[in-house]
Amino acid sequence: MNKGKGNIQWWKNAVVYQIYPRSFKDSNGDGIGDIKGIISKLDYLQDLGINVIWICPVYKSPNVDNGYDISDYHDIQSDFGTFNDMTTLISSAHEHGIRIVMDMVINHTSDQHPWFLEAKKSKDNPKHDYYLWVDPPADGSLPNNWQSHFSGPAWKYEESCGQYYMHIFSSGQPDLNWENEEVRREVKDILRFWLDKGIDGFRLDTINFISKVPGYPSVPGAKGLVRGSQFYMNGPKVHDYLQEIYRDVFSRYDIMTVGETPNVTPETAKQYVSEDRGELNMLFQFEHVNIDQGKINKWDIKPWSIKDLKSILSKWQSSLGEEGWNSIYLSNHDQARSVSRFGNDDRYLKESAKMLCTMDMTLRGTPYVYQGEELGMTNVKFPDISYYRDVQSINLYNELKANGVSDHDIMEKIYYRGRDNARTPMQWDASENAGFTSGTPWIDVNPNYTSINTEAEKNDPDSVLNYYKAMIAFRKAHPVIVDGSFKEYFPDSDRIFAYVRENDSEMLFVILNFSATKFALQIPEEIDMENAEVAMSNTGRTSFEGRVLDLRPYEAVVFLKRK
Ligand code: GLC
Ligand code: CA
C-alpha cells in the first residue's frame, strides 16, 4: 500500500473508522456482531472513504468488560468467529485499501487468563509476580483508598494466596506487574505475534496506567474511596517501558500506534508522541470529552460551554502542531454519542451532525469516526436498568441503589453518560433490528433506526452519511488539512468556532456555528477572501459575497482559496 504523500507518514493522511464488533454486524443470527459481519461491510467502508479500521478487542475473553478482559491474546473469541476469519479480515481489508489497527489491552488481563489462574494459586507460584499483590493490612483495612473505575475498591482479596490484587477496572481485570521483565517480554511477544500476522498498528488501551507509584500510596485527605489517578497514570516508569517497546517492537514495523491516555496535558503528551523520543504516534487525550466531568469521577456531571470546548481543542491544535500529532475524536465506545452531546439531536440533528463532521475533518490530526457517527446515530433512553449491558453502568446502578439514590436519578446519569449509548447496534436499514441481526440482538437497537440507517441515507443526497463521504473526500483532496498551520478566530465567542488552515498553496477558512440560533459574522479584515469559494457547506450554500456572513443554526462553511 502507498506510504502516503511526500515524507508524511501514512497515518497522518488517514481517516480511521472505529468498529465495536459486538454491535457492528451479525452474520449468523446469534445476535452478536462478528468478524464475518465486518468483512461483509468492507465495501460500505471503502465507499465511505476511510483508510483504517480500529477494531475493538476480538481476543478470547469471558466478556466481563466486552473483550477488554483478555484470557488468550493469541486467539479469537468464538462469538466473533475464528482465527481464520481474522486472517481473512486482514487480507480482505487490505484488498479494499483499508489497514487494520487492533486494540491491545496490556495494562491488565482477564482473571481467567492462564497467567492469573496460576498467579493466584500461591505466593511462590512462578507466575505470582505477573500481577500486583499486597498483604492484607493488620488492621483489616483495604491496601489503600483507590476506587476502581467500575465502582468499589481497586482491590480484591484472593483466598488461595492470602493477598489482595490490584484491579483498576473490574475485579475480572487484574493489573499486570510491568516491573517484572518477564511480563514485558510476554507483552512484546504478543505485539510481534499480531504484527507478523500483517496488521498495521495498535490502539493501546489505558497505556499510561502501566507504571504504578511504588508502595501504592493512599490519596491523602480523602474520605472513602477515590480515584488515585496521580499514583497510577503517567507513572514513574511509563516512558521507560514504552521506549523499550518501541525499540524492541514498534520501530521494526511500518505501523501506527495510538495510546489511550486519560489525564495528559499537551506538555505531558509530548513526552509520548514527540517523534524524536520514539514512543507512540498519537494519543487519545481526554480533556474535551471530560469537559462536563466534575472532580469525583465520570458520574459527577457539571455544566460546560462551547467556549471551553473550543479553547481545549485549539490548545491541542496549537501545541501538538509541529511537535507530535493529534487524534481528532468526539466519541467512541466509552462516550456518549457525539451529536447528542456536542450537537443537537432533536431539531437540528442533521445540521449539527454535519457541522461536527466538518470540524473533525478539517482540524489538524488524524480523525476517528466511531461506527454510526457517520449516520448521526444518537444516545438512547431504555426504560430501566434491565436493558443495559455495560458493567460500568450496572455496577454504578447497584452502588447508588444501595446508597438509597432513586432510580430516576441513577438513570439520568446513565442516559447522559452511560457507555451503552454508543453500543446499541449499528443501524443498517429499517427492517426489524435495524438489519443488524436476524436473531435477538445482545442489546436492543435504538428505536430511531427506522429513519436513521445506512439504507435510507445512502439514497438521500442530503443525508449525514453522504456529507461524511463528501467531507472525507474533501480532506483527502486538500493536503493543507494535514500539513497546514492552524489559527483560531473569535476565541471568546460562545457560539462560533472559526479557524484558518493554511500552507503555501491553499487557505481554508472554516466557520462552525455551534448554536441553534442565527448569527451575523463579520469576517476579519485580515482574512483574504478575494476569490475564496464556498468549498463545503452543510446548508447547501454555494456562494458568498461581502464580509458579513449570515449563519444559519448549526451552519458549517468551509471557504477555500487557492494561492
Ligand atoms: C479503556 C477501554 C474501555 C475499557 C477500559 C478497561 O478505557 O476503552 O472500554 O473498559 O479501558 O480496559
Ligand atoms: Ca454473530
XYZ file of C-alpha atoms and ligand atoms in Angstrom:
576
model
C 0.000 0.000 0.000
C 1.108 3.548 -0.597
C 3.035 5.071 2.259
C 1.440 8.486 1.953
C 2.312 11.717 0.272
C 5.870 13.013 0.332
C 7.562 12.489 3.656
C 4.346 12.488 5.587
C 3.671 9.205 7.371
C 0.609 7.379 6.017
C -1.280 7.610 9.306
C -1.283 11.389 9.136
C -3.218 11.211 5.875
C -5.588 8.542 7.160
C -9.197 8.666 8.304
C -9.805 5.969 10.923
C -13.116 4.189 11.437
C -13.684 2.545 14.812
C -15.629 -0.702 14.968
C -17.180 -2.097 18.131
C -17.510 -5.630 16.743
C -20.251 -6.828 19.075
C -22.576 -4.142 17.709
C -21.491 -3.766 14.103
C -22.963 -6.605 12.023
C -24.089 -10.105 12.942
C -23.552 -12.655 10.176
C -25.053 -15.787 11.754
C -28.154 -14.721 13.666
C -26.837 -15.271 17.206
C -27.447 -11.607 17.986
C -23.758 -10.744 18.333
C -21.800 -8.843 15.732
C -18.824 -10.757 14.349
C -15.794 -10.683 12.078
C -17.652 -12.123 9.085
C -20.129 -9.293 9.580
C -17.304 -6.772 9.338
C -15.985 -8.446 6.187
C -19.444 -8.150 4.611
C -19.349 -4.382 5.161
C -15.895 -3.639 3.756
C -17.425 -2.334 0.519
C -19.515 0.082 2.553
C -16.422 1.298 4.417
C -14.356 1.622 1.264
C -17.132 3.640 -0.315
C -17.227 5.896 2.753
C -13.571 6.643 2.038
C -11.942 5.623 5.313
C -8.452 4.061 5.195
C -8.002 2.415 8.578
C -10.237 0.305 10.805
C -9.551 0.261 14.529
C -11.285 -2.843 15.768
C -12.076 -3.119 19.483
C -10.798 -6.323 21.145
C -11.741 -9.600 19.475
C -9.469 -11.887 21.502
C -10.731 -14.699 23.722
C -12.463 -13.181 26.705
C -15.064 -14.026 29.338
C -16.595 -10.641 28.438
C -16.858 -9.101 31.853
C -15.956 -5.887 30.059
C -16.809 -6.889 26.486
C -13.388 -8.053 25.411
C -11.294 -5.603 27.436
C -10.613 -8.582 29.698
C -8.456 -10.889 27.591
C -7.978 -14.535 28.507
C -5.979 -15.538 25.402
C -4.091 -12.983 23.335
C -3.380 -15.453 20.556
C -6.892 -16.490 19.703
C -10.241 -15.019 18.706
C -13.320 -15.299 20.892
C -15.807 -17.712 19.426
C -18.675 -15.171 19.470
C -16.689 -13.208 16.916
C -15.512 -16.115 14.757
C -12.254 -17.937 14.249
C -8.611 -17.140 13.841
C -9.113 -17.801 10.141
C -11.861 -15.191 9.978
C -9.434 -12.661 11.442
C -6.768 -13.529 8.875
C -9.371 -13.153 6.149
C -10.439 -9.789 7.545
C -6.849 -8.553 7.450
C -6.307 -9.623 3.853
C -9.751 -8.530 2.582
C -9.369 -5.152 4.245
C -6.002 -4.723 2.572
C -7.572 -5.578 -0.778
C -10.053 -2.775 -0.109
C -7.194 -0.363 0.609
C -8.033 -0.391 4.325
C -5.496 -1.025 7.073
C -6.266 -2.831 10.318
C -5.377 -1.488 13.739
C -6.080 -3.852 16.630
C -6.993 -2.825 20.140
C -4.427 -4.155 22.606
C -5.178 -4.387 26.303
C -1.935 -4.863 28.228
C -2.407 -2.901 31.415
C -4.429 -5.846 32.668
C -5.627 -9.292 31.630
C -8.753 -11.246 32.432
C -8.827 -13.025 35.779
C -9.402 -16.120 33.616
C -6.097 -15.722 31.797
C -3.861 -18.761 32.491
C -1.237 -16.416 33.974
C -3.665 -15.211 36.609
C -5.090 -18.680 37.270
C -1.526 -19.727 38.088
C -0.564 -16.492 39.855
C -3.320 -16.668 42.419
C -2.524 -20.250 43.473
C 0.169 -19.249 45.934
C 2.710 -16.577 46.769
C 5.537 -18.677 45.436
C 3.938 -19.668 42.178
C 6.291 -18.665 39.326
C 3.518 -16.504 37.797
C 2.560 -14.812 41.069
C 4.721 -11.796 40.358
C 2.988 -11.180 36.993
C 0.335 -9.216 38.927
C 0.251 -6.654 41.735
C -0.268 -8.200 45.172
C -0.376 -6.730 48.654
C -0.601 -8.460 52.039
C -3.778 -7.631 53.949
C -3.060 -4.745 56.353
C -3.043 -5.840 60.011
C -5.979 -3.566 60.901
C -8.229 -5.353 58.445
C -8.490 -2.365 56.100
C -8.002 -2.336 52.334
C -4.457 -1.845 50.964
C -5.309 1.782 50.076
C -8.240 4.091 49.279
C -8.201 3.811 45.476
C -11.544 3.386 43.783
C -11.950 1.145 40.765
C -13.240 2.857 37.603
C -16.073 0.380 37.745
C -17.160 1.157 41.361
C -15.925 -0.268 44.668
C -12.300 -0.665 45.758
C -9.450 -1.279 43.299
C -8.511 -4.372 45.336
C -9.854 -7.865 45.671
C -8.827 -10.376 48.316
C -7.778 -13.755 46.960
C -8.348 -16.580 49.424
C -5.959 -19.042 47.779
C -2.808 -16.968 48.279
C -3.980 -14.786 51.134
C -3.315 -11.447 49.392
C -5.131 -8.613 47.668
C -4.613 -7.982 43.940
C -4.993 -4.630 42.242
C -7.697 -4.073 39.620
C -8.089 -0.504 38.404
C -11.092 -1.706 36.378
C -13.384 -4.613 37.299
C -12.208 -7.399 39.574
C -12.183 -9.541 36.419
C -9.355 -7.315 35.104
C -6.262 -7.719 37.344
C -3.452 -5.230 36.587
C -0.202 -6.656 35.254
C 3.095 -6.044 37.000
C 5.190 -4.239 34.394
C 8.135 -4.063 36.780
C 8.572 -7.738 36.017
C 10.807 -8.177 32.987
C 9.111 -11.465 32.126
C 5.782 -9.649 31.793
C 7.333 -7.147 29.391
C 8.864 -9.966 27.373
C 5.475 -11.692 27.105
C 3.807 -8.435 26.061
C 6.404 -7.830 23.354
C 5.890 -11.358 22.030
C 2.149 -10.760 21.806
C 2.641 -7.495 19.927
C 5.048 -9.148 17.479
C 2.693 -12.070 17.001
C -0.066 -9.797 15.643
C 2.244 -7.520 13.680
C 3.656 -10.593 11.978
C 0.104 -11.539 11.002
C 0.131 -8.376 8.914
C -1.834 -5.865 10.957
C -0.972 -2.193 10.642
C -0.855 -0.977 14.194
C -2.331 -0.847 17.655
C -4.678 1.206 19.750
C -3.164 0.699 23.186
C -5.778 0.546 25.904
C -5.143 2.641 29.065
C -1.471 2.602 28.187
C -0.458 5.338 30.606
C -1.621 3.176 33.545
C 1.165 0.591 33.253
C 3.549 2.066 35.830
C 2.312 2.472 39.394
C 3.911 4.587 42.108
C 5.734 2.104 44.389
C 4.072 1.447 47.711
C 0.671 2.343 46.170
C 0.077 5.329 48.490
C -3.421 6.287 49.547
C -4.792 9.570 48.274
C -4.144 11.877 51.224
C -7.017 13.598 52.979
C -9.748 11.746 51.120
C -12.935 10.446 52.668
C -13.870 6.990 51.462
C -12.748 5.617 48.124
C -11.388 7.978 45.464
C -9.659 7.829 42.102
C -5.948 7.606 42.809
C -5.074 8.642 39.261
C -1.938 10.506 40.316
C -0.493 7.233 41.569
C -1.095 5.074 38.518
C -1.483 7.319 35.475
C 1.723 8.598 33.792
C 3.661 6.736 36.500
C 7.409 6.872 37.134
C 8.481 4.223 34.612
C 5.844 4.577 31.889
C 8.270 6.141 29.426
C 10.996 3.593 30.086
C 8.540 0.825 29.300
C 7.197 2.475 26.164
C 10.670 3.231 24.871
C 11.618 -0.374 25.406
C 8.570 -1.498 23.415
C 9.284 0.989 20.690
C 12.919 -0.055 20.452
C 12.262 -3.799 20.501
C 8.994 -3.940 18.541
C 7.252 -0.888 17.059
C 10.311 0.632 15.397
C 10.736 -2.533 13.348
C 7.414 -2.229 11.522
C 5.674 0.379 9.340
C 2.709 0.853 11.671
C 0.630 3.402 13.515
C 0.197 3.447 17.272
C -2.335 5.383 19.280
C -2.373 5.308 23.049
C -5.432 5.776 25.202
C -4.214 8.213 27.868
C -6.551 9.979 30.259
C -5.016 12.778 32.358
C -2.463 14.127 29.943
C -1.797 17.771 29.143
C -0.238 18.968 25.886
C 3.100 19.123 27.718
C 2.968 15.595 29.132
C 1.502 14.321 25.849
C 4.639 15.414 24.024
C 6.644 13.004 26.119
C 4.664 10.201 24.490
C 4.358 11.454 20.923
C 7.373 13.616 20.115
C 8.887 11.984 17.085
C 12.430 12.183 18.381
C 11.512 10.328 21.588
C 10.103 7.310 19.787
C 7.208 6.046 21.852
C 3.783 6.407 20.225
C 2.416 8.215 17.154
C -0.728 9.656 18.703
C -2.766 9.724 21.876
C -6.388 9.895 22.807
C -6.296 12.754 25.252
C -9.481 13.212 27.320
C -9.683 16.905 28.065
C -12.519 17.708 25.652
C -14.556 14.604 26.430
C -14.187 15.231 30.163
C -15.363 18.806 29.763
C -18.572 18.070 31.666
C -16.949 15.983 34.379
C -16.660 17.200 37.967
C -13.878 16.315 40.395
C -15.053 12.962 41.685
C -15.439 10.677 38.681
C -17.249 10.410 35.366
C -20.678 10.287 37.004
C -20.121 13.649 38.641
C -21.622 15.771 35.855
C -21.106 19.502 35.564
C -22.226 22.147 33.037
C -19.891 23.044 30.162
C -19.683 25.691 27.482
C -18.864 25.839 23.794
C -16.218 28.398 24.621
C -14.436 25.930 26.896
C -14.694 23.197 24.286
C -13.160 25.469 21.669
C -10.356 26.579 23.910
C -9.415 22.972 24.725
C -9.450 21.949 21.072
C -7.454 25.000 19.978
C -4.917 24.490 22.697
C -4.259 20.954 21.481
C -4.201 22.112 17.849
C -1.526 24.671 18.592
C 0.591 22.645 20.969
C 0.711 19.369 19.042
C 1.125 21.159 15.730
C 4.801 20.947 14.891
C 5.840 18.518 17.597
C 3.745 15.385 17.845
C 0.364 14.735 16.311
C -3.277 14.847 17.428
C -6.062 12.291 17.240
C -9.323 14.030 16.477
C -12.346 12.334 18.012
C -15.662 13.241 19.591
C -16.924 9.829 20.527
C -16.036 6.170 20.856
C -17.372 3.047 22.590
C -16.850 4.651 26.028
C -18.505 8.004 25.345
C -21.987 9.269 24.675
C -22.894 9.850 21.015
C -21.264 12.991 19.636
C -24.368 14.543 18.091
C -26.326 14.130 21.336
C -23.530 15.620 23.343
C -21.931 18.363 21.294
C -24.673 18.950 18.723
C -28.450 18.921 18.833
C -30.026 15.513 18.352
C -33.511 16.933 18.210
C -34.487 19.668 15.772
C -31.029 20.085 14.232
C -29.828 16.506 14.135
C -28.663 16.552 10.528
C -27.243 20.055 10.573
C -25.321 19.579 13.789
C -24.028 16.108 12.903
C -22.679 17.545 9.655
C -21.253 20.567 11.448
C -19.316 18.290 13.820
C -18.134 16.242 10.863
C -16.855 19.412 9.199
C -14.834 20.144 12.296
C -13.396 16.635 12.645
C -12.349 16.546 9.007
C -10.676 19.967 8.969
C -8.725 20.041 12.230
C -5.067 19.111 12.249
C -4.579 15.487 13.259
C -5.929 12.079 12.329
C -9.741 11.943 12.517
C -11.586 8.981 14.024
C -15.157 8.183 13.026
C -16.981 5.954 15.506
C -19.405 3.475 13.916
C -22.790 5.099 13.333
C -21.431 8.604 13.825
C -21.472 8.892 10.032
C -25.263 8.375 10.183
C -25.956 10.769 13.028
C -26.716 7.926 15.461
C -27.856 9.290 18.832
C -27.960 8.420 22.518
C -30.669 6.060 23.709
C -33.000 6.024 26.718
C -34.103 2.494 27.571
C -36.906 2.252 30.161
C -34.868 0.754 33.013
C -31.551 -0.797 34.030
C -32.547 -4.281 32.831
C -31.979 -3.139 29.240
C -28.392 -2.119 29.965
C -25.364 -4.353 29.435
C -22.331 -2.275 30.385
C -20.589 -3.480 33.569
C -19.751 0.122 34.457
C -23.381 1.290 34.347
C -24.689 -1.809 36.102
C -22.127 -1.503 38.914
C -22.969 2.172 39.284
C -26.650 1.349 39.470
C -26.126 -1.239 42.196
C -23.832 1.014 44.173
C -26.098 4.068 44.103
C -29.197 1.974 44.674
C -27.604 0.544 47.825
C -26.968 4.132 48.941
C -30.631 4.996 48.566
C -30.425 7.043 45.337
C -33.663 6.951 43.322
C -33.972 5.025 40.065
C -34.817 8.238 38.314
C -31.614 9.962 39.410
C -29.430 6.990 38.558
C -30.989 6.539 35.132
C -30.498 10.230 34.348
C -26.754 9.747 34.809
C -26.739 6.642 32.662
C -28.820 8.346 29.942
C -26.396 11.202 29.845
C -23.094 9.417 30.140
C -23.518 5.624 30.015
C -21.358 3.719 27.554
C -24.287 1.747 26.134
C -25.333 4.961 24.358
C -22.574 4.147 21.919
C -23.036 0.396 21.954
C -26.514 -0.066 20.525
C -26.337 -1.951 17.219
C -25.278 -0.226 14.030
C -28.354 0.858 12.070
C -28.165 -0.664 8.611
C -31.763 -0.471 7.411
C -35.383 -0.051 8.509
C -36.125 -3.783 8.850
C -36.509 -5.435 12.236
C -33.448 -4.914 14.488
C -32.100 -2.376 12.025
C -30.713 -5.105 9.772
C -28.066 -5.789 12.415
C -29.156 -9.351 13.142
C -31.801 -11.853 12.115
C -31.865 -13.078 15.741
C -32.253 -11.308 19.072
C -29.618 -8.591 19.490
C -27.433 -8.763 22.617
C -28.538 -5.209 23.370
C -31.624 -3.526 21.943
C -31.450 -1.287 18.906
C -32.144 2.405 19.236
C -35.813 2.877 18.229
C -34.849 5.685 15.858
C -33.339 3.157 13.427
C -36.397 3.446 11.206
C -35.233 6.839 9.986
C -31.506 6.840 10.855
C -29.929 3.995 8.879
C -27.458 3.464 6.047
C -30.059 2.265 3.530
C -32.220 5.383 3.869
C -29.201 7.681 3.976
C -27.399 6.161 1.001
C -30.171 7.306 -1.312
C -30.666 10.723 0.221
C -28.254 13.300 -1.217
C -28.849 15.461 1.827
C -28.043 12.780 4.423
C -25.410 12.859 7.140
C -23.839 9.788 5.520
C -23.372 11.465 2.156
C -21.977 14.514 3.861
C -19.377 12.372 5.643
C -18.405 10.859 2.315
C -18.006 14.268 0.760
C -16.088 15.650 3.727
C -13.701 12.669 3.827
C -13.068 13.078 0.098
C -12.520 16.796 0.629
C -9.976 16.121 3.337
C -8.061 13.766 1.071
C -8.066 16.293 -1.753
C -6.593 19.083 0.373
C -3.213 18.351 1.952
C -3.445 21.694 3.749
C -5.670 19.899 6.267
C -2.775 17.607 7.097
C 0.183 19.946 6.875
C -1.252 23.461 7.161
C -0.978 25.809 10.110
C -3.921 26.434 12.449
C -5.132 29.815 13.598
C -8.299 30.411 15.555
C -10.596 33.462 15.275
C -13.213 34.714 17.761
C -11.854 32.666 20.683
C -14.257 34.458 23.030
C -17.397 33.547 21.143
C -19.628 31.044 22.894
C -21.185 30.012 19.600
C -18.814 30.258 16.679
C -15.720 28.145 16.202
C -13.710 29.622 13.328
C -10.198 28.874 12.149
C -7.876 29.196 9.214
C -5.761 26.339 7.910
C -3.009 27.442 5.599
C 0.030 26.248 3.667
C 1.925 27.598 0.635
C -0.699 26.615 -1.874
C -4.061 26.869 -0.117
C -6.003 28.596 2.611
C -9.131 27.166 4.243
C -11.376 29.300 6.405
C -13.668 27.076 8.484
C -16.683 28.520 10.276
C -18.860 26.414 12.567
C -21.985 27.627 14.299
C -22.351 25.562 17.477
C -25.747 27.048 18.279
C -29.411 26.789 17.314
C -29.612 30.497 16.547
C -28.684 32.604 13.552
C -25.574 34.688 13.691
C -24.224 37.511 11.518
C -20.494 37.000 11.360
C -18.204 39.834 10.352
C -15.239 38.261 8.587
C -11.978 39.698 9.966
C -10.167 42.062 7.561
C -7.020 40.050 7.967
C -8.544 37.084 6.107
C -8.076 37.474 2.376
C -11.405 36.405 0.871
C -10.636 37.502 -2.681
C -11.504 34.596 -4.983
C -12.322 32.428 -1.982
C -15.028 29.951 -2.890
C -17.508 28.026 -0.758
C -15.923 24.584 -0.897
C -18.105 22.752 1.647
C -21.371 23.662 3.287
C -23.914 21.773 5.363
C -26.789 24.039 4.299
C -26.410 23.968 0.548
C -24.816 27.410 0.463
C -22.912 27.775 -2.802
C -21.754 31.369 -2.895
C -20.965 34.329 -0.732
C -20.141 37.987 -1.255
C -19.220 40.854 1.025
C -17.822 40.384 4.506
C -20.871 39.634 6.626
C -21.844 36.008 6.690
C -25.380 35.257 7.882
C -25.040 31.901 9.543
C -27.991 29.602 9.997
C -28.384 27.344 13.070
C -25.530 24.827 13.204
C -24.266 26.001 9.858
C -20.783 24.918 8.786
C -18.963 26.550 5.885
C -15.511 25.914 4.514
C -14.046 28.588 2.267
C -11.175 27.641 0.021
C -8.699 29.980 -1.542
C -6.019 28.687 -3.901
C -2.835 30.706 -3.944
C -10.471 1.520 28.116
C -11.495 0.987 27.166
C -12.735 0.660 27.938
C -12.373 -0.395 28.967
C -11.209 0.036 29.841
C -10.611 -1.117 30.566
O -10.866 2.716 28.710
O -11.716 1.874 26.118
O -13.781 0.221 27.118
O -13.482 -0.657 29.777
O -10.157 0.584 29.079
O -9.918 -1.965 29.696
Ca -22.771 -13.479 15.289
